[in-house]
PDB file of C-alpha atoms in Angstrom:
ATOM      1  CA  UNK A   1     -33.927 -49.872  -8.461  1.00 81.00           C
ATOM      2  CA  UNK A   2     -37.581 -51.131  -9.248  1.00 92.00           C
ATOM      3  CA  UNK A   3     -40.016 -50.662  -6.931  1.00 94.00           C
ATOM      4  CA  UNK A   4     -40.065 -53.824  -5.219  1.00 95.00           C
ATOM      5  CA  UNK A   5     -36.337 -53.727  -4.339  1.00 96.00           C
ATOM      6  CA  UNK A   6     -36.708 -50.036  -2.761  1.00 96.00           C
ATOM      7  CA  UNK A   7     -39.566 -51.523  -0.630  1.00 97.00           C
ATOM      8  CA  UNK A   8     -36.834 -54.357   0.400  1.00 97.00           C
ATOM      9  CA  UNK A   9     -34.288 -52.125   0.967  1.00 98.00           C
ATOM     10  CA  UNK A  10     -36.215 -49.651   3.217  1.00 98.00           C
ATOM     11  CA  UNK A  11     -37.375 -53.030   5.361  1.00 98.00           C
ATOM     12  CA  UNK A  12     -33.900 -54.165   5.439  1.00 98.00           C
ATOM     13  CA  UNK A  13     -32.315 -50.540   6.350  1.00 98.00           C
ATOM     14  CA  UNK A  14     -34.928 -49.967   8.939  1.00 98.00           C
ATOM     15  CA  UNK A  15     -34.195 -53.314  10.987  1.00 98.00           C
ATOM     16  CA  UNK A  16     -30.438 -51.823  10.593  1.00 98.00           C
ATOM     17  CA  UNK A  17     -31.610 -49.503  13.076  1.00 98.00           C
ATOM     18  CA  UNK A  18     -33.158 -51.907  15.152  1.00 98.00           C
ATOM     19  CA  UNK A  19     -29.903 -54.172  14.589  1.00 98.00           C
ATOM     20  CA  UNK A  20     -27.640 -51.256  15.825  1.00 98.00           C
ATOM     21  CA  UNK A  21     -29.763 -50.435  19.005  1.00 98.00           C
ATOM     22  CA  UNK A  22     -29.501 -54.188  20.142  1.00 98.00           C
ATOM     23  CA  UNK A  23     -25.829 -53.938  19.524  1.00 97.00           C
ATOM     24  CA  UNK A  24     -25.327 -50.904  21.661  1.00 98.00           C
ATOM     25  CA  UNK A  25     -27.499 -52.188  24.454  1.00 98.00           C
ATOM     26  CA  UNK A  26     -25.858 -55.286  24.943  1.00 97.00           C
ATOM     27  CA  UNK A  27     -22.131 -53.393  24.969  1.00 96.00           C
ATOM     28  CA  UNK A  28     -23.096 -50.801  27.300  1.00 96.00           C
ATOM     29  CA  UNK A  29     -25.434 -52.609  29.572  1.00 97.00           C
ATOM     30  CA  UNK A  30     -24.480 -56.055  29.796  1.00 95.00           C
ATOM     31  CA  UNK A  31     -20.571 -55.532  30.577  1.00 91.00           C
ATOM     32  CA  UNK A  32     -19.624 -55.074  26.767  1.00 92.00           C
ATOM     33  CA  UNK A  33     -20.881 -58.825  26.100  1.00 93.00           C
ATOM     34  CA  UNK A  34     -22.174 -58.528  22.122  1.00 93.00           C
ATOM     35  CA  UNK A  35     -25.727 -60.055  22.084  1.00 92.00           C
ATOM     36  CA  UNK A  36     -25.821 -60.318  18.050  1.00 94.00           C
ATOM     37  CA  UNK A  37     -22.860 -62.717  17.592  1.00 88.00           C
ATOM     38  CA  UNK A  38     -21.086 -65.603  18.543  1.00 92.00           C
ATOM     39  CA  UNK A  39     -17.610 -65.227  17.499  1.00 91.00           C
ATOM     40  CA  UNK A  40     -16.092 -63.993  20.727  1.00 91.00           C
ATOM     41  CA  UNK A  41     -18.224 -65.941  23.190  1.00 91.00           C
ATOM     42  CA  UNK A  42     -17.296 -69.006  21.446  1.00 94.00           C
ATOM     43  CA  UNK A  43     -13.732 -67.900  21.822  1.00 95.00           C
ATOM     44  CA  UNK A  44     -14.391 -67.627  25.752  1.00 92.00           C
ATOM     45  CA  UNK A  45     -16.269 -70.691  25.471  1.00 93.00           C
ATOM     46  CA  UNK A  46     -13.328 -72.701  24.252  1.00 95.00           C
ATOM     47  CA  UNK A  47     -10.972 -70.829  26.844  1.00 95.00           C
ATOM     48  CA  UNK A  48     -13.366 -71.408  29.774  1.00 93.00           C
ATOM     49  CA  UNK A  49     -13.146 -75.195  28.771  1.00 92.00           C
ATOM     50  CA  UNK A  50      -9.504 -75.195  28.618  1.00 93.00           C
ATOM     51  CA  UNK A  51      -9.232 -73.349  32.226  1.00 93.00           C
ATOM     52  CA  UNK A  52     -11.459 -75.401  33.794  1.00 89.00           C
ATOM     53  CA  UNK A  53     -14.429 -72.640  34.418  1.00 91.00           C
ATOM     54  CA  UNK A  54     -17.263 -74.900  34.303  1.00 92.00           C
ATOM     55  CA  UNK A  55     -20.132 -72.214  35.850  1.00 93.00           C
ATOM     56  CA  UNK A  56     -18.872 -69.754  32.880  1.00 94.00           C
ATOM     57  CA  UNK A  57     -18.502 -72.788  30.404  1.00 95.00           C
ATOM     58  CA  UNK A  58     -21.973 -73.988  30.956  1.00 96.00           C
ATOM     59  CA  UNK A  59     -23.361 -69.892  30.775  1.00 96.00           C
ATOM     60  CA  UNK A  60     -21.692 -69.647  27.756  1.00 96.00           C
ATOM     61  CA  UNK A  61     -22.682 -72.613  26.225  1.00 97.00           C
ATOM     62  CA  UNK A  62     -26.545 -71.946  27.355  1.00 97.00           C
ATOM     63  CA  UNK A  63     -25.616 -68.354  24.557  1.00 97.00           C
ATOM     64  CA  UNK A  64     -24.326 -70.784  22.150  1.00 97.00           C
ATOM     65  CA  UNK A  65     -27.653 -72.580  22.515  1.00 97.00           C
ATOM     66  CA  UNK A  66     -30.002 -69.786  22.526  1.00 98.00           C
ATOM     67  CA  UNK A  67     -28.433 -68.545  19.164  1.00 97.00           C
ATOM     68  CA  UNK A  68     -28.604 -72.075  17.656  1.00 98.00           C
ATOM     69  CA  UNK A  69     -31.999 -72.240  18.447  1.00 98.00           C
ATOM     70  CA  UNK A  70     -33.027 -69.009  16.420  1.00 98.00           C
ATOM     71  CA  UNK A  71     -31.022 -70.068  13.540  1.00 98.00           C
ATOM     72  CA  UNK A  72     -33.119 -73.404  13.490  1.00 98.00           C
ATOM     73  CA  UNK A  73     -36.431 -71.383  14.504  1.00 97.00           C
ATOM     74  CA  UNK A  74     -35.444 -69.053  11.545  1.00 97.00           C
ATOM     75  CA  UNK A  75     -34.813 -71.986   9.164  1.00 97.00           C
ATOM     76  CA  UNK A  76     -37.621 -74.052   9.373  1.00 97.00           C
ATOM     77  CA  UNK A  77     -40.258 -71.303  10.248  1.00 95.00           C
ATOM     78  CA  UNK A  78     -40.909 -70.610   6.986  1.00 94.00           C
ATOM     79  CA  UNK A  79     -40.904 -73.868   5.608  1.00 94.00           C
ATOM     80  CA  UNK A  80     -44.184 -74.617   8.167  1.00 92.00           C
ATOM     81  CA  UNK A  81     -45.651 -70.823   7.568  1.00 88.00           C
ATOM     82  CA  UNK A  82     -45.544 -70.442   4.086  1.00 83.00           C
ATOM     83  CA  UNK A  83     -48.600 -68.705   3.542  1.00 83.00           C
ATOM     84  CA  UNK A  84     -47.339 -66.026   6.057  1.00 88.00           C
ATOM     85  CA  UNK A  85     -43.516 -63.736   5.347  1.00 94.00           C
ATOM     86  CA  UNK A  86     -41.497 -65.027   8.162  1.00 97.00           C
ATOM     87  CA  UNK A  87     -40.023 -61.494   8.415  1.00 97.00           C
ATOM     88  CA  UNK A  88     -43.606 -60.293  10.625  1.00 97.00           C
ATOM     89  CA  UNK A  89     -42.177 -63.317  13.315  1.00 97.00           C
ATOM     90  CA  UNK A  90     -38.891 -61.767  13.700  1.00 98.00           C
ATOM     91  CA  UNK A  91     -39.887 -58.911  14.272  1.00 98.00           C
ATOM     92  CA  UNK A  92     -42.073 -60.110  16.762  1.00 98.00           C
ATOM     93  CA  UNK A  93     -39.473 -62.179  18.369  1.00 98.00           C
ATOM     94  CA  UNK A  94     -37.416 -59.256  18.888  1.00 98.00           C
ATOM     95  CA  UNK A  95     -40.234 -56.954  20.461  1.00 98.00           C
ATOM     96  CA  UNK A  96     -40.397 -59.709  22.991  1.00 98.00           C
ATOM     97  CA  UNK A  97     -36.855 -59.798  23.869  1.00 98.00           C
ATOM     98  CA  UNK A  98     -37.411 -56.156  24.393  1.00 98.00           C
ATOM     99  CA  UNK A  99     -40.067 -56.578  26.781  1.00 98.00           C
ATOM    100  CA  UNK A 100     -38.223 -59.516  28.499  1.00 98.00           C
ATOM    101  CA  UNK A 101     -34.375 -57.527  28.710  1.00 98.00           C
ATOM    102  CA  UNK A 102     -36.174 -54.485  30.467  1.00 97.00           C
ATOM    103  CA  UNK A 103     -37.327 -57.069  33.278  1.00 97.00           C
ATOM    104  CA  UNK A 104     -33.676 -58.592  33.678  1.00 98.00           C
ATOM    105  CA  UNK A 105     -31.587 -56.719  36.849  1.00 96.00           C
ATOM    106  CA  UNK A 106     -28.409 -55.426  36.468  1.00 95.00           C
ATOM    107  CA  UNK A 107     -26.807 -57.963  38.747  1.00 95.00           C
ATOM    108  CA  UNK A 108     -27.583 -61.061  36.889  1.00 97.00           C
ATOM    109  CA  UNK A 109     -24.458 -62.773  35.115  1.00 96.00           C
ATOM    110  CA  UNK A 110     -24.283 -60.537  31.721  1.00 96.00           C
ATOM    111  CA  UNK A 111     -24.463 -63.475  29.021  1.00 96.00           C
ATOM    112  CA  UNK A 112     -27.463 -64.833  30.772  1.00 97.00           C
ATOM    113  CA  UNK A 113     -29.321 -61.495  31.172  1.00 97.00           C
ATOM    114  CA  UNK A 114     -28.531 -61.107  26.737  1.00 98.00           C
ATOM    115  CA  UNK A 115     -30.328 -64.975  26.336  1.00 98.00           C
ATOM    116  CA  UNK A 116     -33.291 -63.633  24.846  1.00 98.00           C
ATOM    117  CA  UNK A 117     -31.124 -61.539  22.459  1.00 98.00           C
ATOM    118  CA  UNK A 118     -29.064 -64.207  21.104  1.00 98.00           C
ATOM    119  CA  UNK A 119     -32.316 -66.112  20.193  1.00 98.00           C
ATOM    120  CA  UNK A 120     -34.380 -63.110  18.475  1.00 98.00           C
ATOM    121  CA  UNK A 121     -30.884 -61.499  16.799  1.00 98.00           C
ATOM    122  CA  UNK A 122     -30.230 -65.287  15.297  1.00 98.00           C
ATOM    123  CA  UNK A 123     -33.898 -65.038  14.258  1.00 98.00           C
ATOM    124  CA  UNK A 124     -33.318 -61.539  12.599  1.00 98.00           C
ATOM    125  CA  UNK A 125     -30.244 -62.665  10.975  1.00 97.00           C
ATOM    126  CA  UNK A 126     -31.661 -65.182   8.760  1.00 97.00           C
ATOM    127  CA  UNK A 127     -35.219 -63.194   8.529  1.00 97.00           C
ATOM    128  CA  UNK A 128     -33.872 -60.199   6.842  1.00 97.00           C
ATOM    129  CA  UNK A 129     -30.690 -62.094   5.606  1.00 96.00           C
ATOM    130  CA  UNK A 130     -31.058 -59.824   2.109  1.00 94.00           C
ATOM    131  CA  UNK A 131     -32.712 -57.527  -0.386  1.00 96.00           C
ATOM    132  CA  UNK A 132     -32.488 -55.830  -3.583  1.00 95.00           C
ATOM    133  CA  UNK A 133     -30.061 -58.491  -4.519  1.00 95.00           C
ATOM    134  CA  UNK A 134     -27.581 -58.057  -1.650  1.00 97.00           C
ATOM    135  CA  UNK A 135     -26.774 -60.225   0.923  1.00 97.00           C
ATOM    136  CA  UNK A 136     -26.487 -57.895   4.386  1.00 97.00           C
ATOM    137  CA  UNK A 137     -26.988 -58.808   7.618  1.00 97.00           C
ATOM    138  CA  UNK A 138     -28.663 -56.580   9.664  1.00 98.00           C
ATOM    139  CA  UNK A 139     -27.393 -57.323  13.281  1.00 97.00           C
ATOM    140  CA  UNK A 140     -23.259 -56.787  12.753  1.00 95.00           C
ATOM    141  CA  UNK A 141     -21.331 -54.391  10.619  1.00 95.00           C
ATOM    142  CA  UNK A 142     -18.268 -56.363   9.972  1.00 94.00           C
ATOM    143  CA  UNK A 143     -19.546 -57.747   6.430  1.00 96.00           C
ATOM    144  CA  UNK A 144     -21.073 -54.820   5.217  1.00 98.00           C
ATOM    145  CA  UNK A 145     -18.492 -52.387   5.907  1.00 98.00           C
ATOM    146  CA  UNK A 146     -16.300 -54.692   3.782  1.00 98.00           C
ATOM    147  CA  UNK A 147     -18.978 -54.594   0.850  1.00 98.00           C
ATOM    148  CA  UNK A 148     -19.676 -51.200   1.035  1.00 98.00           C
ATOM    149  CA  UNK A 149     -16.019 -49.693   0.710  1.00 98.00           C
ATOM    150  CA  UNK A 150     -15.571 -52.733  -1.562  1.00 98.00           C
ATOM    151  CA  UNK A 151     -18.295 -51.623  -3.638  1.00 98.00           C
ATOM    152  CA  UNK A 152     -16.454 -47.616  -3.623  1.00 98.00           C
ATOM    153  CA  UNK A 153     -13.099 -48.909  -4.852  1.00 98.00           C
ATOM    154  CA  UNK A 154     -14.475 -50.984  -7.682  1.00 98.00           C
ATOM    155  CA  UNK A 155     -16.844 -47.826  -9.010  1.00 98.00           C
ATOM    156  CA  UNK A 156     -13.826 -45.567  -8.846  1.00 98.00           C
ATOM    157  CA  UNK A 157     -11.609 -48.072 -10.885  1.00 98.00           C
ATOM    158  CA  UNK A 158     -14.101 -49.060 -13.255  1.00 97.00           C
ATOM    159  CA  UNK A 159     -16.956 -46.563 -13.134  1.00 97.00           C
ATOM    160  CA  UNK A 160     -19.305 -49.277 -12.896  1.00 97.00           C
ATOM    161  CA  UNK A 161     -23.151 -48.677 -11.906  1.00 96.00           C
ATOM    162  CA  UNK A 162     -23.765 -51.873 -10.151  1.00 97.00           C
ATOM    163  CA  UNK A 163     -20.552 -50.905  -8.038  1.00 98.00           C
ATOM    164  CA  UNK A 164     -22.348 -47.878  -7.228  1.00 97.00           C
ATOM    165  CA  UNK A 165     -25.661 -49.319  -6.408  1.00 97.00           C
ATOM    166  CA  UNK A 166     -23.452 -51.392  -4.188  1.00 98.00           C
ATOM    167  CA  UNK A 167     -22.196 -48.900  -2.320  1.00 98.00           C
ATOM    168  CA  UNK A 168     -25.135 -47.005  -1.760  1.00 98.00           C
ATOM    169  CA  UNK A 169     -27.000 -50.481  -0.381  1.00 98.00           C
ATOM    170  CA  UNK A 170     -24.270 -51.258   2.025  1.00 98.00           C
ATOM    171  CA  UNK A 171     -23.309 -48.098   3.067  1.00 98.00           C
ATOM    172  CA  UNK A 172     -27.094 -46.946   4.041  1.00 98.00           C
ATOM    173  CA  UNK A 173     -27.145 -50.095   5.801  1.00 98.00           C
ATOM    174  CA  UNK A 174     -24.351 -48.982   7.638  1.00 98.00           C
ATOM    175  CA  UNK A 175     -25.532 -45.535   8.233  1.00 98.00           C
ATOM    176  CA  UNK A 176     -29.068 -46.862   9.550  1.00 98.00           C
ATOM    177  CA  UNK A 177     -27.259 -49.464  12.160  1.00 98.00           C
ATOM    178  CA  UNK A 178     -25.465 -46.710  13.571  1.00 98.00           C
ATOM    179  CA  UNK A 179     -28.635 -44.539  13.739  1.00 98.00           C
ATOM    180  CA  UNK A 180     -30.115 -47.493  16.050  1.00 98.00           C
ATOM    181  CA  UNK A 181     -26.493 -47.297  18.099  1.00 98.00           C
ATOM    182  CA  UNK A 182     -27.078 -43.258  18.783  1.00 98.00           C
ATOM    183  CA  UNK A 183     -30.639 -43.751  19.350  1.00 98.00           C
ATOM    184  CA  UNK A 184     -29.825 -46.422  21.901  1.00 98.00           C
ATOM    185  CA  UNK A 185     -27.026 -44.814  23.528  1.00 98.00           C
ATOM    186  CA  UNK A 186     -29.002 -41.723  24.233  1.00 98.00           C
ATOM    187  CA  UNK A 187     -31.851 -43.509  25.694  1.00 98.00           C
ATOM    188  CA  UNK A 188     -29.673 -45.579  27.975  1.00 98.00           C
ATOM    189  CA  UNK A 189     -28.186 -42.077  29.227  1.00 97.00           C
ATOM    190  CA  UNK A 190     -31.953 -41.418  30.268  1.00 97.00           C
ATOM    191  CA  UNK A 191     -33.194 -44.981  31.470  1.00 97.00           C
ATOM    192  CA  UNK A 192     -30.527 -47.205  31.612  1.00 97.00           C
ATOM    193  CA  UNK A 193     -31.747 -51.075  31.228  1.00 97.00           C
ATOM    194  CA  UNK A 194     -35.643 -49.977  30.720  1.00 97.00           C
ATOM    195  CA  UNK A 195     -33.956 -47.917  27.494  1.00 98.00           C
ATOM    196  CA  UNK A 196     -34.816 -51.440  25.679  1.00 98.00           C
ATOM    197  CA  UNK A 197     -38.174 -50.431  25.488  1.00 98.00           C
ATOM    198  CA  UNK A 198     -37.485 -47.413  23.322  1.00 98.00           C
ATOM    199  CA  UNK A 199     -35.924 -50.139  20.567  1.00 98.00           C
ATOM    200  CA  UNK A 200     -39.800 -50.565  20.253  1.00 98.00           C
ATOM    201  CA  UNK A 201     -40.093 -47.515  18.294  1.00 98.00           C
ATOM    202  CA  UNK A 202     -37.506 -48.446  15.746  1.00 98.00           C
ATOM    203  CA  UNK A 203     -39.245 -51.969  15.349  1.00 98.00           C
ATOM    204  CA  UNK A 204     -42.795 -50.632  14.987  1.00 98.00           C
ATOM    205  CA  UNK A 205     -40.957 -48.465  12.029  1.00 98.00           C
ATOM    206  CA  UNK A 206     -39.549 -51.849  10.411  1.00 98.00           C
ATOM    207  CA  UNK A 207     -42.923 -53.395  10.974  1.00 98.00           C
ATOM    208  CA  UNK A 208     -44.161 -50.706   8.438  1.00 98.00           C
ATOM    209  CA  UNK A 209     -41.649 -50.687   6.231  1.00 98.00           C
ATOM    210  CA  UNK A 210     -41.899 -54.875   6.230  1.00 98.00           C
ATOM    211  CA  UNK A 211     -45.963 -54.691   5.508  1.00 97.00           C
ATOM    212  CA  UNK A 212     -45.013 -52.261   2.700  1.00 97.00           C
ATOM    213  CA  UNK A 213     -42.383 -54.635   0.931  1.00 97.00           C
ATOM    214  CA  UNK A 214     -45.157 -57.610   2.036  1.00 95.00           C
ATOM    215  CA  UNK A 215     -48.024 -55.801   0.005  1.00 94.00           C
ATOM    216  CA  UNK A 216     -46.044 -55.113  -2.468  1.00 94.00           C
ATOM    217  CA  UNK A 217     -45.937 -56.982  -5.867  1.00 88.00           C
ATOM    218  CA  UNK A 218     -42.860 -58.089  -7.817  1.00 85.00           C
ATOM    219  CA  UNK A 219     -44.804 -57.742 -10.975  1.00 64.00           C
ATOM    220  CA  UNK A 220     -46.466 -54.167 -10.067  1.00 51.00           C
ATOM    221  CA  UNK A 221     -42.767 -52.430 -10.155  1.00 45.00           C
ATOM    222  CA  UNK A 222     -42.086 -52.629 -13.332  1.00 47.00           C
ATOM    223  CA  UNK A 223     -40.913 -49.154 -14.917  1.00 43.00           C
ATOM    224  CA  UNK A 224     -40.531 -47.463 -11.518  1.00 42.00           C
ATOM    225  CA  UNK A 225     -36.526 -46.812 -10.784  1.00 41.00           C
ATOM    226  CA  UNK A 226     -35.082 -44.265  -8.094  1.00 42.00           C
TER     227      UNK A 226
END
């Protein structure tokens, strides 16, 4: 790897963490409702419909719309910043669902309270949607557990060093989410819903990391390799 793409990857692996802490907020605070995807609340969406559960319809659809929105926020962003890396707005976005989830009470409907999470994950999905070459997401695992062990079984058969490097991308992604889900799950044993605010660590980290990959040049990291 050349320089640039270890400054991408560390960026990438270190909003992992900040992926994985979301992830195990939202499951153990918010009644196991998953704040960085839509695949099972649009499954309850279309079952609320079909039962005739309007009030949990209408919550569910307000999630649906909150993601949406930071998919289109996240799309045409950087088509109106372009003189700025979209990635510093993410990161942004998700400090301030940090500081708005540690306001939200216990008692209020779980998919409501995780609004501001569906918005800034969306917005994280498609801000650090890749680097060094491979598309990762850095919010769910599903996709890069499947590339990682992918990536294994190809360099055992063939011996391949792309298959390698493929591993080793995907699976530190992997290991660094789950670093953000112990992190998370031992602050919530201390502070319960105001844990969110130690997710702020983790994102002042990727802020680093980002400025790092940000300052540096494709065309400086020639010759260097890991």
């Amino acid at each position: 790897m050349n320089r640039k793409e270890i400054t991408e990857t560390l960026a990438h692996h270190s909003m992992a963490v900040v992926g994985g802490f979301f992830g195990v907020y939202a499951l153990f605070m918010r009644e196991e409702i998953f704040g960085s995807s839509e695949t099972t609340n649009l499954i309850y969406l279309v079952i609320s419909g079909m039962e005739g559960s309007f009030l949990s319809f209408f919550v569910r659809m307000g999630a649906i719309v909150c993601y949406i929105a930071g998919i289109v926020t996240a799309t045409l962003g950087p088509k109106y910043m372009k003189k700025y890396d979209f990635r510093f707005v993410s990161v942004a976005m998700d400090a301030a669902a940090c500081l708005v989830l540690a306001r939200i009470p216990g008692d209020v409907h779980p998919v409501v309270a995780l609004y501001p999470m569906f918005f800034a994950t969306a917005v994280q999905w498609l801000a650090f949607t890749q680097a060094a070459g491979f598309g990762s997401a850095t919010i769910f695992s599903t996709n890069n557990l499947r590339q990682c062990f992918a990536g294994l079984t190809e360099y055992l058969h063939s011996r391949d060093p792309g298959q390698l490097r493929r591993f080793r991308f995907y699976g530190g992604t992997l290991l660094c989410f789950h670093v953000g889900v112990v992190f998370g799950w031992f602050c919530m044993r201390l502070w319960g819903i105001r844990s969110i605010y130690a997710c702020l660590l983790p994102l002042a980290l990727g802020a680093a990391a980002t400025w790092k990959d940000y300052r540096t040049e494709p065309d400086d990291s020639a010759g260097a390799s890991l």
